[in-house]
């Protein structure tokens, strides 16, 4: 098996208190045990469906974005972190040049023949199948040699919750396929293939953030990713998280509606703003050229909606670097304030929040020890993320989820709240053999 390429350089973490380090080690052990239990269940499903045992198991994490939302596609800087919820892909080589997929969640199977031209894989109606076909097509186009294989896809990452389950499926499948074929594993190149696959299959003109976070995540760290670089030259930098910082996902709101269309609309607004402002000589190469002080000059040139979108982008652009600096300094109040400001801007200027997300964020902010909260990912539904003092973590989760508690936890707008802490986790990889 080819050796994995070295990941992005990890800045040295400051040694934390012994108790926090022990707690982190214990939670890493618990996570490994949970993965092992999940994989054991996946192996049973494999035996039922394909018979025998898989040759390997790959894992791809989901992600949350801490700040820097809706700026990756304008070449801005983002701060995502891979989380300890995963897609698992079990695989074994097959004699025929055919890929046979089985989804444990959907209880469905598909076949994709490999010996057609890369552009000529079967047109598949269901989005999930289209996504798998597009990943295969992009890997072949990029010259990754693929061999026939059987694959079982399983997950403990909720689908459609805004935690990048699509990117985790794409990268997890790519990781398993590359290793079955003995091809080199280059996380950034694979992330780029998977981003293109998602754009093609799901018609969402997404930026590079999700796939890079899933492929290149670092344990105990967020990733500072400057998206102005060309896809092949992206260089995520690990930002170690302070021991006192805990992140909690708040999920359970109504499902996303028409997210792809609305997402593409936002991107078009940014393109319109850029074209108009470039024509007026106010920007040269991207919206990054614009300082927040120049906004009043832009206002008369843009329609009100496009101007609001621009206000979000220009305000959001510096936040990822500022939050990375705050985390490096262990300054959680400043990190939290940046999350709050981001949420307010996404809600009012970018208009991608929902009543449920606003309520979840407001309730989180009322809890002791919560430094900040915001919707994470594209919005239009999905989930929120809260930055909580580790010492207050259990109490926070209880308050957000306990039915009818003093803090009013349990439900929001009639939907049950699911609050779960997430740890920063390494990117897609093979699991040790059984
Ligand atoms: C989705 C996209 C990302 C990014 C976020 C918003 O998750 O896939 O590329 O644009 O929305 O920040």
XYZ file of C-alpha atoms and ligand atoms in Angstrom, residues 63 65 67-74 78 162-164 167 195 198 204-211 256 263 267 312 316 346 350 374-380, ligand 1:
51
model
C -16.978 18.778 8.932
C -17.019 25.363 9.617
C -16.188 30.801 10.643
C -15.644 32.177 7.110
C -19.022 31.233 5.614
C -19.934 31.667 1.957
C -16.525 33.100 1.148
C -14.646 30.063 -0.202
C -16.120 30.571 -3.683
C -14.943 34.197 -3.765
C -12.277 29.725 5.868
C -25.213 20.437 6.966
C -22.203 18.399 8.151
C -20.901 17.663 4.631
C -18.234 15.390 0.687
C -15.514 19.014 -5.503
C -20.325 17.338 -6.536
C -24.207 23.034 -6.737
C -21.354 25.356 -7.661
C -19.606 24.769 -4.340
C -16.206 26.050 -3.261
C -13.314 23.846 -2.110
C -13.902 24.030 1.667
C -15.865 20.848 2.417
C -13.821 18.372 0.417
C -33.247 21.991 3.945
C -26.751 28.567 -2.958
C -22.800 32.859 -5.736
C -21.857 39.906 4.290
C -16.886 37.904 6.747
C -25.565 35.444 7.476
C -26.897 36.914 3.249
C -23.667 30.402 14.511
C -25.160 28.415 11.688
C -22.459 26.350 9.999
C -22.193 25.424 6.323
C -24.427 26.702 3.559
C -27.489 27.416 5.763
C -31.088 27.202 4.440
C -21.354 24.552 1.277
C -20.317 24.489 0.154
C -18.992 25.117 0.589
C -19.198 26.510 1.178
C -20.315 26.485 2.216
C -20.649 27.877 2.701
O -20.995 23.748 2.348
O -20.101 23.148 -0.243
O -18.111 25.152 -0.504
O -19.446 27.447 0.179
O -21.507 25.902 1.718
O -19.561 28.445 3.348
